[in-house]
Coordinates of C-alpha atoms (C1' of nucleotides) in Angstrom, one line a residue:
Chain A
X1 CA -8.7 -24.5 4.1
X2 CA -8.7 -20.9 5.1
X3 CA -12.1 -19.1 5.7
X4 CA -13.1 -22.5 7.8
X5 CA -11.5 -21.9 10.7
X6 CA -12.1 -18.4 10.6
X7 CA -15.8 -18.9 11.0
X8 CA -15.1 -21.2 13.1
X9 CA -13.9 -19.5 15.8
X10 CA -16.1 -16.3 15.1
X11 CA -18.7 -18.7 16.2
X12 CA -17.2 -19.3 19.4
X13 CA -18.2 -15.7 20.8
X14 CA -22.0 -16.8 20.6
X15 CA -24.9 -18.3 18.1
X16 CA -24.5 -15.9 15.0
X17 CA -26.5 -16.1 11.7
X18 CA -25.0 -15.5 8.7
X19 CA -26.0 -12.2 8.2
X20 CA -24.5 -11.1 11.8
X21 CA -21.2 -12.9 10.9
X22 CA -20.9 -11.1 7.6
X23 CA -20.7 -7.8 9.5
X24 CA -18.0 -9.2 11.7
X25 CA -16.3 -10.1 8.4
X26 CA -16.4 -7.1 6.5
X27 CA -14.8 -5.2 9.7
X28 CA -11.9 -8.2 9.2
X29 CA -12.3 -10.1 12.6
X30 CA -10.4 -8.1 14.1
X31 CA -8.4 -7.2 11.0
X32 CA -7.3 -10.3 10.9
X33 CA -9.5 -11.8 8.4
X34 CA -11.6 -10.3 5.5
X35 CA -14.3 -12.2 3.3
X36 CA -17.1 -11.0 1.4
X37 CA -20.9 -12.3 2.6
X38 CA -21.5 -14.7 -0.2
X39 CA -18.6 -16.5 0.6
X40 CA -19.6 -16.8 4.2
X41 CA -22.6 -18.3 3.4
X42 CA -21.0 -20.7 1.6
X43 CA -18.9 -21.6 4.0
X44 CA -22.1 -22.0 6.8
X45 CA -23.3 -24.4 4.3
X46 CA -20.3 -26.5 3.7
X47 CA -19.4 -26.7 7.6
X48 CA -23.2 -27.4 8.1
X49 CA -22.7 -30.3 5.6
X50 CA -19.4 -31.5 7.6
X51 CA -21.5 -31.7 10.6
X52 CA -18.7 -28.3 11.9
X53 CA -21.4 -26.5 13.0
X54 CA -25.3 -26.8 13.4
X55 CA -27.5 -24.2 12.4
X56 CA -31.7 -23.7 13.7
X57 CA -34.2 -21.3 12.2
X58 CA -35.3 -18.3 14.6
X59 CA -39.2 -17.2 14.0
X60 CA -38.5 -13.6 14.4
X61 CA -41.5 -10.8 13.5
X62 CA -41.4 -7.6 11.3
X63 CA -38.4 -9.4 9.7
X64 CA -37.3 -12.4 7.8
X65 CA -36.4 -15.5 9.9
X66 CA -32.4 -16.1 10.2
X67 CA -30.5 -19.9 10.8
X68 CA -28.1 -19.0 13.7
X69 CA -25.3 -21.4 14.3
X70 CA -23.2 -23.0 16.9
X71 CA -20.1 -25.0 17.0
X72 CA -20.7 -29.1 17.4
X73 CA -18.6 -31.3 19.3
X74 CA -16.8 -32.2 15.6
X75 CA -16.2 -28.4 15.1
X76 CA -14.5 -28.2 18.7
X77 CA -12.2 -31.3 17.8
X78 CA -11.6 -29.6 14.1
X79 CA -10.2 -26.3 16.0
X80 CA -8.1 -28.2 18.1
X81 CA -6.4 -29.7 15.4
X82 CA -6.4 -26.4 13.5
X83 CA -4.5 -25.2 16.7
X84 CA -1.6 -27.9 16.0
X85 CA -0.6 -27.4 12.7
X86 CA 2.0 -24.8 11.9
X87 CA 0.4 -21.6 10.8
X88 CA 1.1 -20.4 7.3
X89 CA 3.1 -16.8 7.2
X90 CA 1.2 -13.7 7.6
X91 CA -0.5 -12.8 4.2
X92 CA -0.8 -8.9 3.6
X93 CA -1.8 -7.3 0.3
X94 CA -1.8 -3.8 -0.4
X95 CA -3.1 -1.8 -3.3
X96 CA -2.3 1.7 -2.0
X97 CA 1.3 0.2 -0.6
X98 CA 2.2 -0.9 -4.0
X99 CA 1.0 2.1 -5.7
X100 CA 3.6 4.2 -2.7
X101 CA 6.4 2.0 -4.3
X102 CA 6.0 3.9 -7.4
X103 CA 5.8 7.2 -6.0
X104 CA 8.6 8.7 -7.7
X105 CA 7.0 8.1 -11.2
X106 CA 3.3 8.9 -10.3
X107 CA 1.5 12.1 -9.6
X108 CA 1.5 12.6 -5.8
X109 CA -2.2 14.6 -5.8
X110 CA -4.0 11.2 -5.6
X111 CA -1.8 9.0 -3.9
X112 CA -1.7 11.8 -1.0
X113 CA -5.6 11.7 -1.0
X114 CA -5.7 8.2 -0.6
X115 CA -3.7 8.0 2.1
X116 CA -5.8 10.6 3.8
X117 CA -9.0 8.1 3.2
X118 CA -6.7 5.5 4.8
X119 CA -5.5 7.3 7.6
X120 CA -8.9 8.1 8.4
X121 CA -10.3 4.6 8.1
X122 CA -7.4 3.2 10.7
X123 CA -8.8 6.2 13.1
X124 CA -12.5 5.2 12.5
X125 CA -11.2 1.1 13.4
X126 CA -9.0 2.4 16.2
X127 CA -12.0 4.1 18.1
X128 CA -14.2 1.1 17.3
X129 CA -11.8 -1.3 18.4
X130 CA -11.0 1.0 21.9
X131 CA -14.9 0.4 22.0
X132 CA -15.2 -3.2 22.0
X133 CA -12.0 -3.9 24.4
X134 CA -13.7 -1.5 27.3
X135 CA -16.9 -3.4 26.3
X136 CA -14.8 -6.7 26.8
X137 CA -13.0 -5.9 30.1
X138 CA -16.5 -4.3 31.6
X139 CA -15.2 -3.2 35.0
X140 CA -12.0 -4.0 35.3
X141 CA -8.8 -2.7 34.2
X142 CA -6.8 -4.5 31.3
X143 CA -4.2 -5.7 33.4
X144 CA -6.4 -7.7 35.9
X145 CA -8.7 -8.7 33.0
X146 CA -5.9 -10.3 30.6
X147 CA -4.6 -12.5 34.1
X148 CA -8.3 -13.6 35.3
X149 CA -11.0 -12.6 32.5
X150 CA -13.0 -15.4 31.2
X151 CA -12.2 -14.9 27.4
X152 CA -9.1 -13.2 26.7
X153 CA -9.0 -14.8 22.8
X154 CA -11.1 -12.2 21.4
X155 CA -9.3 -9.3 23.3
X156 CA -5.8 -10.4 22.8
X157 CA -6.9 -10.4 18.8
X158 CA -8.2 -7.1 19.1
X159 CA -5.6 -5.8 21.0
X160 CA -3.3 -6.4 17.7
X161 CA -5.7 -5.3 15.5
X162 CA -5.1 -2.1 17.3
X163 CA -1.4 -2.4 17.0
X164 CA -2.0 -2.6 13.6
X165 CA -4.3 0.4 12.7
X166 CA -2.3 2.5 15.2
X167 CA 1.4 1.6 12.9
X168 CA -0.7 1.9 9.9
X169 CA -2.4 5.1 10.8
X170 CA 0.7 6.8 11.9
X171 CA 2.6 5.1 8.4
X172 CA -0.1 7.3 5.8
X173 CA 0.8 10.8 8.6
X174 CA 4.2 10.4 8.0
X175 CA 4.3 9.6 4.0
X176 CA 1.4 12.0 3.3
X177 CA 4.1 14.7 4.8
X178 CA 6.9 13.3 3.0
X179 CA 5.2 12.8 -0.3
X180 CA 3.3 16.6 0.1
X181 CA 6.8 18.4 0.9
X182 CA 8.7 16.5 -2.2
X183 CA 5.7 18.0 -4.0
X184 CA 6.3 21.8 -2.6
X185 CA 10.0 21.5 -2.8
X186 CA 9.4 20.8 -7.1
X187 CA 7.0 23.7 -7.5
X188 CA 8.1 26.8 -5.4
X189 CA 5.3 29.2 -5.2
X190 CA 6.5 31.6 -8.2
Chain B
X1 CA -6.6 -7.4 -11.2
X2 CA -3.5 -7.8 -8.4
X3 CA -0.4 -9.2 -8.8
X4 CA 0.2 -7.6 -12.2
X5 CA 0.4 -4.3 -10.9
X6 CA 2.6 -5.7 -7.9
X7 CA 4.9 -7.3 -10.5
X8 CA 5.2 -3.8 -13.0
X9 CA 6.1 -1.9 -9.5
X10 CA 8.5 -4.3 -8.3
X11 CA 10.2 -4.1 -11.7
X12 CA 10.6 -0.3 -11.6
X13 CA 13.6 -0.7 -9.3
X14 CA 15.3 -2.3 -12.5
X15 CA 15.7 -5.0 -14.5
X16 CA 14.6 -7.7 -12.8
X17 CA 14.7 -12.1 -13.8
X18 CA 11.6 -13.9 -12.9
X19 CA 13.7 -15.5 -10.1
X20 CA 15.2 -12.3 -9.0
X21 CA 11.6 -10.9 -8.7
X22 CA 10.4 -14.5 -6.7
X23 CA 12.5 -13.6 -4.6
X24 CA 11.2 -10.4 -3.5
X25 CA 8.0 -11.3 -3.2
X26 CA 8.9 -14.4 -1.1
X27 CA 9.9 -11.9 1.1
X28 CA 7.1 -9.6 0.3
X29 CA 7.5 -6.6 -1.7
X30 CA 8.2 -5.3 1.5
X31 CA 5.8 -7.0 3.2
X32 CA 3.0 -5.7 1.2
X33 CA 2.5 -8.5 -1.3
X34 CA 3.4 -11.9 -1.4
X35 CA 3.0 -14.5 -4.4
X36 CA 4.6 -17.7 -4.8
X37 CA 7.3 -18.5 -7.8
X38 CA 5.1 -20.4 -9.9
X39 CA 2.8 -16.7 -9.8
X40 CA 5.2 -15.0 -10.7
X41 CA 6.5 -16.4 -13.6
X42 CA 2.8 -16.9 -14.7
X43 CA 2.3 -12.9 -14.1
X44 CA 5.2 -12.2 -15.9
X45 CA 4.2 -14.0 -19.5
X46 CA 0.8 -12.6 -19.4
X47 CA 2.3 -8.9 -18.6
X48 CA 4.3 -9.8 -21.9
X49 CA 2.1 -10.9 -23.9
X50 CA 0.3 -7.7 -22.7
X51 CA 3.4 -5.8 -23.5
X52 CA 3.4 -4.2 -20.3
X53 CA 6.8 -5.7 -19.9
X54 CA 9.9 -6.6 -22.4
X55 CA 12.0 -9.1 -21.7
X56 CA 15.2 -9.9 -23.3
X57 CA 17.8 -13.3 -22.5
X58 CA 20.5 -12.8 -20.8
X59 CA 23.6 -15.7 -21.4
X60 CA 25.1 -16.6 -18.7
X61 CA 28.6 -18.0 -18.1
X62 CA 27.8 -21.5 -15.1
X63 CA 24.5 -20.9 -14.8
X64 CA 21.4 -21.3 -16.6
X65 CA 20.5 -18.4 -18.8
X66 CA 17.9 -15.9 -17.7
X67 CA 15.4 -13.7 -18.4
X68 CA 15.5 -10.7 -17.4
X69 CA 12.2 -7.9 -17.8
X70 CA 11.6 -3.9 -17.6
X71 CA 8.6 -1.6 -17.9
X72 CA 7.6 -0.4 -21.0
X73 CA 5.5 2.6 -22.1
X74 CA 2.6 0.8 -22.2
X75 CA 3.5 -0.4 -18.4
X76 CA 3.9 3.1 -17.0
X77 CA 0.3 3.9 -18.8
X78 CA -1.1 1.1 -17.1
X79 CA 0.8 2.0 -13.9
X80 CA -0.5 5.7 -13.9
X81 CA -4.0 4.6 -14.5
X82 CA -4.0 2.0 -11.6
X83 CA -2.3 4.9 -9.2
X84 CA -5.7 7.0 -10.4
X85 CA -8.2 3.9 -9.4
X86 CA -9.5 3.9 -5.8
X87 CA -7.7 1.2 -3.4
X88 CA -9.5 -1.5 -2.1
X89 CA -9.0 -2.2 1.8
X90 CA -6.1 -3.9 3.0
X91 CA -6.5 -6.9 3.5
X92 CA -5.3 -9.4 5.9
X93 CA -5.6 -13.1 6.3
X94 CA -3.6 -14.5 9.6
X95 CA -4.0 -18.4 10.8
X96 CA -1.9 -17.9 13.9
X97 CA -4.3 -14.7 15.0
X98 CA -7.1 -16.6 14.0
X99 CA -6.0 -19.6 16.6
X100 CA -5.5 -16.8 19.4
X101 CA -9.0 -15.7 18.9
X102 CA -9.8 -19.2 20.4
X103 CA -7.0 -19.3 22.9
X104 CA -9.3 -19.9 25.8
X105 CA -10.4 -23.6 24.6
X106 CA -7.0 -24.6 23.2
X107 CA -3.9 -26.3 24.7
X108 CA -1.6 -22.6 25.1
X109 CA 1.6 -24.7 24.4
X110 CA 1.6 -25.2 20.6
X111 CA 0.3 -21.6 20.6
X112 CA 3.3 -19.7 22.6
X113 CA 5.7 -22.2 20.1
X114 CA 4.1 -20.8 17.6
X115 CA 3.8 -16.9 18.5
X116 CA 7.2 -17.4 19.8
X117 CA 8.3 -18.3 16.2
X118 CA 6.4 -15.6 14.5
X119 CA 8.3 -12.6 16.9
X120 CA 11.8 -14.6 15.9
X121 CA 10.3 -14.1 12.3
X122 CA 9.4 -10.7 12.6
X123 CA 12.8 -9.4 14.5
X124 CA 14.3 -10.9 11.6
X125 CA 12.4 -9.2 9.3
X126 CA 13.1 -6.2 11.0
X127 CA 16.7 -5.9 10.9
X128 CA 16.5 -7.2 6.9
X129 CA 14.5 -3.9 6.5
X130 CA 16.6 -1.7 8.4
X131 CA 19.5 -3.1 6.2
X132 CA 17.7 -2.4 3.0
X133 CA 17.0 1.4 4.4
X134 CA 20.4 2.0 5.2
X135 CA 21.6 0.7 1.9
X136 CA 19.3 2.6 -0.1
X137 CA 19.4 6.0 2.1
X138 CA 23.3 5.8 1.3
X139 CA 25.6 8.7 3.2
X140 CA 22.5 10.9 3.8
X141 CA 20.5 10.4 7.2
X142 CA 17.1 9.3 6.9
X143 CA 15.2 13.1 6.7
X144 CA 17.6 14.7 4.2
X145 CA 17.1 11.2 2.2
X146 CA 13.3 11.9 2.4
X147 CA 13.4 15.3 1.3
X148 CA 15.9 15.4 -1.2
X149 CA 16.5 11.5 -2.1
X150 CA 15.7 10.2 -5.9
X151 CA 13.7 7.2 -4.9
X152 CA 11.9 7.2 -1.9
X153 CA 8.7 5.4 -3.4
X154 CA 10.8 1.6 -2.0
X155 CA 11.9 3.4 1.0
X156 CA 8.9 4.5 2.0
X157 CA 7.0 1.3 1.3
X158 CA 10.0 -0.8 3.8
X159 CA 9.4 1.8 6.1
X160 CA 5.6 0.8 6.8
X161 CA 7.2 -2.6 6.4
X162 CA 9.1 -1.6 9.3
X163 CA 6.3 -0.2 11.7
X164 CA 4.0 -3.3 10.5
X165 CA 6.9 -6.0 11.8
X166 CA 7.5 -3.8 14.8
X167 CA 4.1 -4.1 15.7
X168 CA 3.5 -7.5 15.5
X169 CA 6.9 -8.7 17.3
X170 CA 5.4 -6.3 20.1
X171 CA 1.9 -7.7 20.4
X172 CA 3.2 -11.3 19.7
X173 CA 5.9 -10.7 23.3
X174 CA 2.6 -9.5 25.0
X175 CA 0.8 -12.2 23.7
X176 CA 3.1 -14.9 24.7
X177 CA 3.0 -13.4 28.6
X178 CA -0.6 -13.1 28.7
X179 CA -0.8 -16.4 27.8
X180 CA 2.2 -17.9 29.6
X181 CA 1.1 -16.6 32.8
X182 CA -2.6 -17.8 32.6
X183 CA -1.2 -21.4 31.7
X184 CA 1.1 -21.0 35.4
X185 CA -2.2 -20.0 37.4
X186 CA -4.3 -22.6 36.1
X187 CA -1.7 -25.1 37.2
X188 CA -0.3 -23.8 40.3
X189 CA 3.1 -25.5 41.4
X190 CA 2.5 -28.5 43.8
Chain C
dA1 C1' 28.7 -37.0 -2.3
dT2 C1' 25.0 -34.2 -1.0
dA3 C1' 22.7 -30.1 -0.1
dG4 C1' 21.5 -25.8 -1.6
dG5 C1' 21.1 -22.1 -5.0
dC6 C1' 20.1 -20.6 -9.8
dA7 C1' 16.5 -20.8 -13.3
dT8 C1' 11.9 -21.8 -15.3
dG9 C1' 8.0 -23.6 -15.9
dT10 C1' 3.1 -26.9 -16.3
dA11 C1' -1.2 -28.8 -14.4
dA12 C1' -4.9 -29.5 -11.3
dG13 C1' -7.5 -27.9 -7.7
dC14 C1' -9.2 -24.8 -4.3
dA15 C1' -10.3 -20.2 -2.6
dG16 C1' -11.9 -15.6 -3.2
dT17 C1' -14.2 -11.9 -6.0
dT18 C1' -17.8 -9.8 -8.8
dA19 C1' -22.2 -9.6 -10.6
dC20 C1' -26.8 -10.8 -10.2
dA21 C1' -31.3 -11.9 -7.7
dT22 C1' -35.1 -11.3 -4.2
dG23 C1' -38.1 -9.3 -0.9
dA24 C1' -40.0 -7.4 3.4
dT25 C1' -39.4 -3.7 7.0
dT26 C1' -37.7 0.3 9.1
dT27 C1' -35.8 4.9 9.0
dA28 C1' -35.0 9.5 6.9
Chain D
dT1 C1' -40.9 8.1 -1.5
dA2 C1' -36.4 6.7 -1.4
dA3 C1' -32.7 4.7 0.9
dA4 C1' -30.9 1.7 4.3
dT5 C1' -31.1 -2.6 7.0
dC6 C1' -32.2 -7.4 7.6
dA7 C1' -31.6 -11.8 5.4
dT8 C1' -29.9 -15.4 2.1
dG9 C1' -28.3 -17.1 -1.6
dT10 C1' -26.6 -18.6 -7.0
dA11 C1' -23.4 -18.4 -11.0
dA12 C1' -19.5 -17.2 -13.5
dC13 C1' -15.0 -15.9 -13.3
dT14 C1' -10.4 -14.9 -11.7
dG15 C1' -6.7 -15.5 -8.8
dC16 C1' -3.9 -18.2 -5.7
dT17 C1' -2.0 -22.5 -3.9
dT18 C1' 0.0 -27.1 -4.1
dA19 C1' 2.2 -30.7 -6.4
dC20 C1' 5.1 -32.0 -9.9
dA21 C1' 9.1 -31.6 -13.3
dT22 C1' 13.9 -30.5 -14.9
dG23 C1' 18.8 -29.7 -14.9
dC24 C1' 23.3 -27.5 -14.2
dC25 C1' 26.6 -25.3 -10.9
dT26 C1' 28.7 -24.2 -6.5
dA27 C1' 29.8 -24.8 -1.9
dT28 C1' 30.4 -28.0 2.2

DNA sequence: ATAGGCATGTAAGCAGTTACATGATTTA
DNA sequence: TAAATCATGTAACTGCTTACATGCCTAT
């Protein structure tokens, strides 16, 4: 099981629909998790079937009517269990990483232009992640938030998704600049 | 398409065995890609039957015979062209993150065991990497190897490995307190 | 003696990706 | 008028994981 547990404990911030958890999804909740819309879906309708979670149609106007869903009692004890077995390893998979192995044999020009497009990405998710922690701490300042704020789960996950984007972000800075002087230093300007 | 460009990158640090290469990506590719054995080996007949790869056996005095592969034209055509196609988003798939997303209804115990085991993990990690840097940056300090070193493509790639593992060990200690002292002030001493 | 490392796979099952499908409403 | 957003899926395919299988050699 994998994307179960995810959704899961997206559900926990509130009643979602599928459609409002896919957009959590495609950011990566968090950046901790990534999965496409259809396979959230799926996975609504499988954990509806297990009895996980329970789902009820909202009438709305001007737009088509949405299921939102909430954790059950079952779901709860599901999570807790989750909770006690060991966790697999940290599973990370990299297109642009494995093409930076094979720098030395590859034509810098795109791989420097992709890391750009990355860097820039990690700054967009930075900013939006600063967003939602002030969002989550309201008043207060972090410290007195992380000791006596209600729900610290989704903060403390954000938190390293931060971590994350912020070691990633300055990673593509530093190997654009290695990668663009290599190229410099094998044409000199004639 | 995945591991199969994982695997031709991984090989262009040499000749590598299917086990030689299992072990790597047990590991990671420096943390960038992992695939179990049995992948591995699978990836590895379908890139010859591709002729991506050659492999040729190598007999061995006490100890089974191997296998052992490299890149061949065809490979570094293959390679070039993948460098050219855009990257998809890294992605990220973490159980343990996913449980602290939920830390407020959980028991925190099994949680600090585990976050505690994942920043042994990732220290350990850490000083694998910083090994594998020195080795491969020889005599030369670490910015004369990046300008002027042959192959930096590996070194760069265990460099992000690196800031990734340094990140996590980080946000795992912080975790671990936030959570830690939370568990003390909801049962104060009697 | 037994555990661990070297060395390579097969087979079955589950998870994730890609492509396709639909249709109304709001915004540019 | 075209594009984007809301809203939900099905179907086919590919990739990944888990379990099983084998056997010799070296170190404790």
């Amino acid at each position: 099981m994998a994307l179960r547990h995810a959704v899961l404990v997206a559900l926990l911030d509130g009643e979602r629909s599928g459609y409002e958890l896919t957009k959590t999804f495609e950011v990566g909740v968090s950046n901790f998790w990534f999965a496409a819309p259809q396979q959230v879906y799926a996975e609504l309708s499988k954990l509806e079937a297990a009895g996980l979670v329970a789902g009820r149609e909202v009438v709305q106007q001007g737009r088509p009517n949405k299921r939102i869903f909430v954790v059950t009692d079952a779901g709860m004890q599901a999570l807790t269990a989750f909770a006690a077995t060991p966790s697999k390893p940290l599973a990370i998979r990299d297109d642009l990483v494995v093409k930076i192995h094979a720098a030395d044999i590859l034509d810098p020009e795109p791989l420097i232009a992709q890391l750009t497009e990355r860097a820039e990405e990690a700054a967009a998710k930075l900013v939006l992640f600063e967003k939602i922690l002030a969002k989550m701490r309201g008043g207060l300042d972090e410290a007195s938030f992380l000791a006596r704020g209600e729900r610290v789960g989704p903060y403390l996950t954000t938190l390293g998704g931060c971590a994350l984007q912020r070691a990633f972000h300055e990673w593509c800075l530093r190997t654009i600049q290695t990668l663009g002087r290599r190229a410099e230093a094998e044409r000199p300007p004639p």
